[in-house]
Short mmCIF file of C-alpha atoms and ligand atoms in Angstrom, two decimals:
data_model
loop_
_atom_site.label_atom_id
_atom_site.label_comp_id
_atom_site.label_asym_id
_atom_site.label_seq_id
_atom_site.Cartn_x
_atom_site.Cartn_y
_atom_site.Cartn_z
CA MET A 1 6.96 -52.66 -28.99
CA LEU A 2 4.17 -54.88 -27.67
CA LYS A 3 2.17 -56.90 -30.15
CA LEU A 4 -1.29 -58.12 -29.21
CA GLU A 5 -1.46 -61.84 -29.96
CA ARG A 6 -4.49 -63.16 -28.15
CA LEU A 7 -7.64 -62.03 -26.34
CA GLU A 8 -9.43 -64.57 -24.14
CA LEU A 9 -12.86 -64.02 -22.65
CA SER A 10 -14.88 -66.13 -20.28
CA GLY A 11 -18.14 -65.07 -18.68
CA PHE A 12 -17.52 -61.50 -19.88
CA LYS A 13 -20.66 -59.72 -21.15
CA SER A 14 -22.21 -61.84 -23.95
CA PHE A 15 -19.26 -64.31 -24.02
CA VAL A 16 -20.61 -66.97 -21.67
CA ASP A 17 -18.31 -69.80 -22.82
CA PRO A 18 -14.53 -69.33 -23.04
CA VAL A 19 -13.60 -67.70 -26.36
CA GLU A 20 -10.16 -67.03 -27.76
CA VAL A 21 -9.55 -64.39 -30.45
CA ARG A 22 -6.16 -64.66 -32.16
CA PHE A 23 -4.59 -61.66 -33.85
CA ALA A 24 -2.34 -62.99 -36.59
CA GLY A 25 0.04 -60.71 -38.51
CA GLY A 26 -1.44 -57.84 -40.53
CA ILE A 27 -4.92 -56.50 -39.94
CA THR A 28 -7.64 -58.47 -38.16
CA GLY A 29 -11.25 -57.54 -38.81
CA ILE A 30 -14.22 -58.72 -36.76
CA VAL A 31 -17.44 -58.94 -38.69
CA GLY A 32 -20.93 -59.85 -37.53
CA PRO A 33 -24.56 -58.75 -37.39
CA ASN A 34 -25.76 -55.93 -35.16
CA GLY A 35 -25.64 -56.81 -31.48
CA CYS A 36 -23.49 -59.94 -31.89
CA GLY A 37 -20.83 -58.63 -29.48
CA LYS A 38 -18.20 -56.88 -31.66
CA SER A 39 -17.98 -53.84 -29.39
CA ASN A 40 -17.95 -56.12 -26.33
CA LEU A 41 -14.53 -57.29 -27.59
CA SER A 42 -13.05 -53.79 -27.55
CA ASP A 43 -14.77 -53.17 -24.17
CA ALA A 44 -12.95 -56.28 -22.94
CA ILE A 45 -9.58 -54.79 -23.93
CA THR A 46 -10.05 -51.54 -21.99
CA TRP A 47 -11.70 -53.40 -19.10
CA VAL A 48 -8.74 -55.73 -18.55
CA LEU A 49 -6.45 -52.68 -18.50
CA GLY A 50 -8.38 -51.32 -15.52
CA GLU A 51 -11.43 -49.41 -16.77
CA GLN A 52 -13.43 -48.36 -13.69
CA SER A 53 -16.29 -46.50 -15.35
CA ALA A 54 -19.35 -48.67 -16.09
CA LYS A 55 -20.63 -45.93 -18.40
CA SER A 56 -17.51 -46.11 -20.58
CA MET A 57 -18.22 -49.83 -20.83
CA ARG A 58 -21.79 -49.09 -22.02
CA ALA A 59 -23.18 -50.63 -18.81
CA ASP A 60 -25.06 -49.41 -15.73
CA THR A 61 -22.93 -51.15 -13.12
CA MET A 62 -19.66 -53.09 -13.17
CA GLU A 63 -21.71 -56.23 -12.43
CA ASP A 64 -23.05 -55.92 -15.98
CA GLU A 65 -19.58 -56.98 -17.18
CA ILE A 66 -20.41 -60.53 -16.04
CA PHE A 67 -22.65 -62.68 -18.23
CA ASN A 68 -26.17 -61.85 -17.05
CA GLY A 69 -27.92 -64.98 -18.30
CA SER A 70 -30.12 -65.66 -21.31
CA GLU A 71 -33.20 -67.76 -22.06
CA LYS A 72 -31.15 -70.95 -22.00
CA ARG A 73 -28.20 -70.11 -19.74
CA LYS A 74 -28.02 -69.08 -16.09
CA PRO A 75 -26.07 -65.93 -15.12
CA LEU A 76 -22.46 -66.55 -14.12
CA GLY A 77 -20.75 -65.51 -10.89
CA MET A 78 -17.47 -64.46 -12.45
CA GLY A 79 -16.15 -62.87 -15.65
CA GLU A 80 -12.56 -62.96 -16.86
CA VAL A 81 -10.58 -61.38 -19.69
CA THR A 82 -6.95 -62.10 -20.60
CA LEU A 83 -4.70 -60.23 -23.02
CA CYS A 84 -1.53 -61.85 -24.29
CA PHE A 85 1.21 -59.75 -25.93
CA ARG A 86 4.42 -60.73 -27.66
CA THR A 87 7.25 -58.59 -26.31
CA GLU A 88 10.58 -57.41 -27.67
CA PRO A 89 13.81 -58.83 -26.22
CA GLY A 90 14.80 -56.98 -23.08
CA PHE A 91 11.28 -55.75 -22.24
CA ALA A 92 11.15 -55.52 -18.45
CA LEU A 93 7.74 -57.19 -18.00
CA SER A 94 8.46 -60.04 -20.36
CA ASP A 95 7.99 -63.64 -19.29
CA ASP A 96 9.49 -65.95 -21.90
CA GLY A 97 8.87 -63.42 -24.69
CA HIS A 98 5.30 -62.72 -23.63
CA MET A 99 3.34 -60.48 -21.29
CA VAL A 100 -0.05 -61.68 -20.05
CA VAL A 101 -2.47 -59.32 -18.31
CA SER A 102 -5.76 -60.59 -16.90
CA ARG A 103 -8.65 -59.33 -14.81
CA ARG A 104 -11.42 -61.20 -13.03
CA VAL A 105 -14.56 -59.71 -11.55
CA PHE A 106 -16.97 -61.35 -9.12
CA ARG A 107 -20.60 -60.51 -8.34
CA THR A 108 -19.42 -59.10 -5.01
CA GLY A 109 -17.76 -56.35 -7.09
CA GLU A 110 -14.26 -57.56 -6.25
CA SER A 111 -11.75 -57.34 -9.11
CA GLN A 112 -8.49 -59.29 -9.32
CA TYR A 113 -5.64 -58.38 -11.66
CA ARG A 114 -2.79 -60.62 -12.73
CA LEU A 115 0.43 -59.91 -14.59
CA ASN A 116 2.13 -63.01 -16.01
CA GLY A 117 -0.06 -65.10 -13.68
CA LYS A 118 0.88 -63.24 -10.48
CA LEU A 119 -1.69 -61.27 -8.50
CA ILE A 120 -0.99 -57.55 -8.75
CA ARG A 121 -2.72 -54.31 -7.73
CA LEU A 122 -4.36 -52.11 -10.35
CA LYS A 123 -2.06 -49.21 -9.45
CA GLU A 124 0.99 -51.38 -10.12
CA ILE A 125 -0.40 -52.44 -13.52
CA LYS A 126 -1.01 -48.79 -14.41
CA ASP A 127 2.49 -47.77 -13.33
CA LEU A 128 4.11 -50.62 -15.22
CA LEU A 129 2.19 -49.99 -18.42
CA MET A 130 2.80 -46.24 -18.42
CA ASP A 131 4.46 -45.09 -21.67
CA THR A 132 3.75 -48.38 -23.43
CA GLY A 133 0.67 -46.79 -25.05
CA LEU A 134 -1.47 -49.36 -23.24
CA GLY A 135 -4.03 -48.20 -20.73
CA VAL A 136 -7.61 -47.14 -20.40
CA ARG A 137 -7.07 -43.56 -21.61
CA ALA A 138 -4.05 -44.26 -23.83
CA TYR A 139 -4.03 -44.25 -27.62
CA SER A 140 -3.81 -47.99 -28.31
CA VAL A 141 -7.60 -48.39 -28.23
CA ILE A 142 -9.41 -45.98 -30.52
CA GLU A 143 -13.11 -46.68 -30.14
CA GLN A 144 -16.03 -45.40 -32.22
CA GLY A 145 -16.10 -41.61 -32.27
CA LYS A 146 -12.72 -41.23 -30.53
CA ILE A 147 -10.93 -39.71 -33.55
CA GLY A 148 -13.66 -37.04 -33.73
CA LEU A 149 -13.23 -36.36 -30.00
CA ILE A 150 -9.45 -36.05 -30.38
CA LEU A 151 -9.79 -33.64 -33.29
CA SER A 152 -12.41 -31.49 -31.61
CA GLY A 153 -10.90 -31.80 -28.11
CA LYS A 154 -9.00 -29.15 -26.18
CA PRO A 155 -5.24 -28.82 -26.88
CA GLN A 156 -4.54 -30.10 -23.31
CA GLU A 157 -6.43 -33.33 -24.06
CA ARG A 158 -4.49 -33.84 -27.30
CA ARG A 159 -1.27 -33.08 -25.42
CA ARG A 160 -1.90 -36.03 -23.04
CA LEU A 161 -1.97 -38.48 -25.98
CA ILE A 162 1.14 -36.97 -27.55
CA GLU A 163 3.00 -37.10 -24.24
CA GLU A 164 2.08 -40.75 -23.79
CA ALA A 165 3.39 -41.51 -27.30
CA ALA A 166 6.57 -39.51 -26.62
CA GLY A 167 7.18 -41.61 -23.50
CA ILE A 168 7.20 -38.80 -20.94
CA THR A 169 4.02 -39.69 -19.00
CA ARG A 170 6.05 -41.81 -16.58
CA TYR A 171 8.39 -38.89 -15.82
CA LYS A 172 5.49 -36.48 -15.32
CA ALA A 173 3.89 -38.94 -12.88
CA ARG A 174 7.21 -39.28 -11.01
CA LYS A 175 7.58 -35.47 -10.91
CA LYS A 176 4.11 -35.20 -9.36
CA ILE A 177 4.95 -37.80 -6.67
CA ALA A 178 8.30 -36.06 -5.97
CA GLY A 179 6.43 -32.72 -5.64
CA VAL A 180 4.09 -34.20 -3.03
CA LYS A 181 7.06 -35.67 -1.11
CA LEU A 182 8.84 -32.28 -1.21
CA GLU A 183 5.76 -30.58 0.21
CA GLU A 184 5.63 -33.17 3.01
CA ALA A 185 9.34 -32.65 3.72
CA THR A 186 8.86 -28.85 3.84
CA ALA A 187 5.99 -29.26 6.31
CA ASN A 188 8.17 -31.56 8.46
CA LEU A 189 11.02 -28.98 8.39
CA LEU A 190 8.65 -26.25 9.58
CA ARG A 191 7.51 -28.49 12.40
CA LEU A 192 11.15 -29.21 13.33
CA ASP A 193 11.89 -25.44 13.39
CA ASP A 194 9.01 -25.03 15.88
CA ILE A 195 10.35 -27.86 18.07
CA VAL A 196 13.93 -26.46 17.98
CA SER A 197 12.82 -22.95 19.01
CA GLU A 198 10.67 -24.47 21.79
CA ILE A 199 13.65 -26.47 23.11
CA GLU A 200 15.94 -23.40 22.85
CA ARG A 201 13.44 -21.43 24.90
CA ASN A 202 13.41 -24.18 27.56
CA LEU A 203 17.22 -24.34 27.49
CA ARG A 204 17.51 -20.59 28.08
CA SER A 205 15.20 -20.72 31.09
CA LEU A 206 17.05 -23.78 32.49
CA LYS A 207 20.38 -21.96 32.09
CA ARG A 208 18.98 -18.97 33.97
P1 LIG B 301 -23.53 -53.10 -33.12
O1 LIG B 301 -23.06 -53.62 -34.43
O2 LIG B 301 -25.00 -52.84 -33.08
O3 LIG B 301 -22.70 -51.99 -32.55
P2 LIG B 301 -22.11 -55.14 -31.63
O4 LIG B 301 -21.86 -56.33 -32.49
O5 LIG B 301 -20.98 -54.21 -31.38
O6 LIG B 301 -23.40 -54.34 -32.08
P3 LIG B 301 -22.28 -55.31 -28.80
O7 LIG B 301 -22.81 -53.97 -28.54
O8 LIG B 301 -20.84 -55.59 -28.55
O9 LIG B 301 -22.65 -55.74 -30.26
O10 LIG B 301 -23.08 -56.42 -27.96
C1 LIG B 301 -24.34 -56.19 -27.48
C2 LIG B 301 -24.88 -57.51 -27.00
O11 LIG B 301 -24.19 -57.93 -25.83
C3 LIG B 301 -26.34 -57.36 -26.64
O12 LIG B 301 -27.05 -58.44 -27.23
C4 LIG B 301 -26.36 -57.48 -25.14
O13 LIG B 301 -27.52 -58.11 -24.67
C5 LIG B 301 -25.15 -58.37 -24.90
N1 LIG B 301 -24.64 -58.18 -23.52
C6 LIG B 301 -24.04 -57.08 -23.00
N2 LIG B 301 -23.75 -57.27 -21.70
C7 LIG B 301 -24.16 -58.53 -21.39
C8 LIG B 301 -24.14 -59.31 -20.20
N3 LIG B 301 -23.61 -58.86 -19.05
N4 LIG B 301 -24.64 -60.55 -20.26
C9 LIG B 301 -25.16 -61.03 -21.39
N5 LIG B 301 -25.22 -60.36 -22.55
C10 LIG B 301 -24.72 -59.11 -22.56
#
């Protein structure tokens, strides 16, 4: 099991200066007046895991994830969020008992992802985190109204969450990739059949 230990934000949404939120044992509650940035913290968690939809992040564009400036502070050119987890012994992605995932975004729109400090592509992060319950559409982040959506959702939507929890998402993804490869191989075989019959035809006429 992965245990969230720390969330670090810098230049992300309303968090202009670097902020570190530590999750000690038990339950951690975040309390504050309306508009102080509580939901921005949960946005940060899904964002670092690869959220691509600005709307899901309650923003118009992905650039809105970077601090946009205030009366006293200039806008920043880069936003960064880091999540630090404690891992169980033997966990494949562990680095000295921890796993650190981070994402940076620049005003150019470019995003950079890191796993344990090493640059990595978003697809690789998604593949590696499959079945851990972590991910943009996984069940580890239940935002406002999500329980209602799960209860009123279609059985297929509920099935996706259950499959993730049961640890079979990775195998379904592999099955899909294998299916595509099989289709490609079948197409190649057909093409080979065509070539073989063409050569046989040529051979026959040469023999004659
Ligand atoms: P509520 O209790 O009303 O749900 P909240 O505490 O969850 O509020 P958030 O919705 O997380 O608050 O934060 C909203 C605040 O974040 C607003 O003041 C908004 O101006 C600020 N904000 C959002 N994006 C940016 C940005 N890119 N740059 C600066 N400030 C931002």
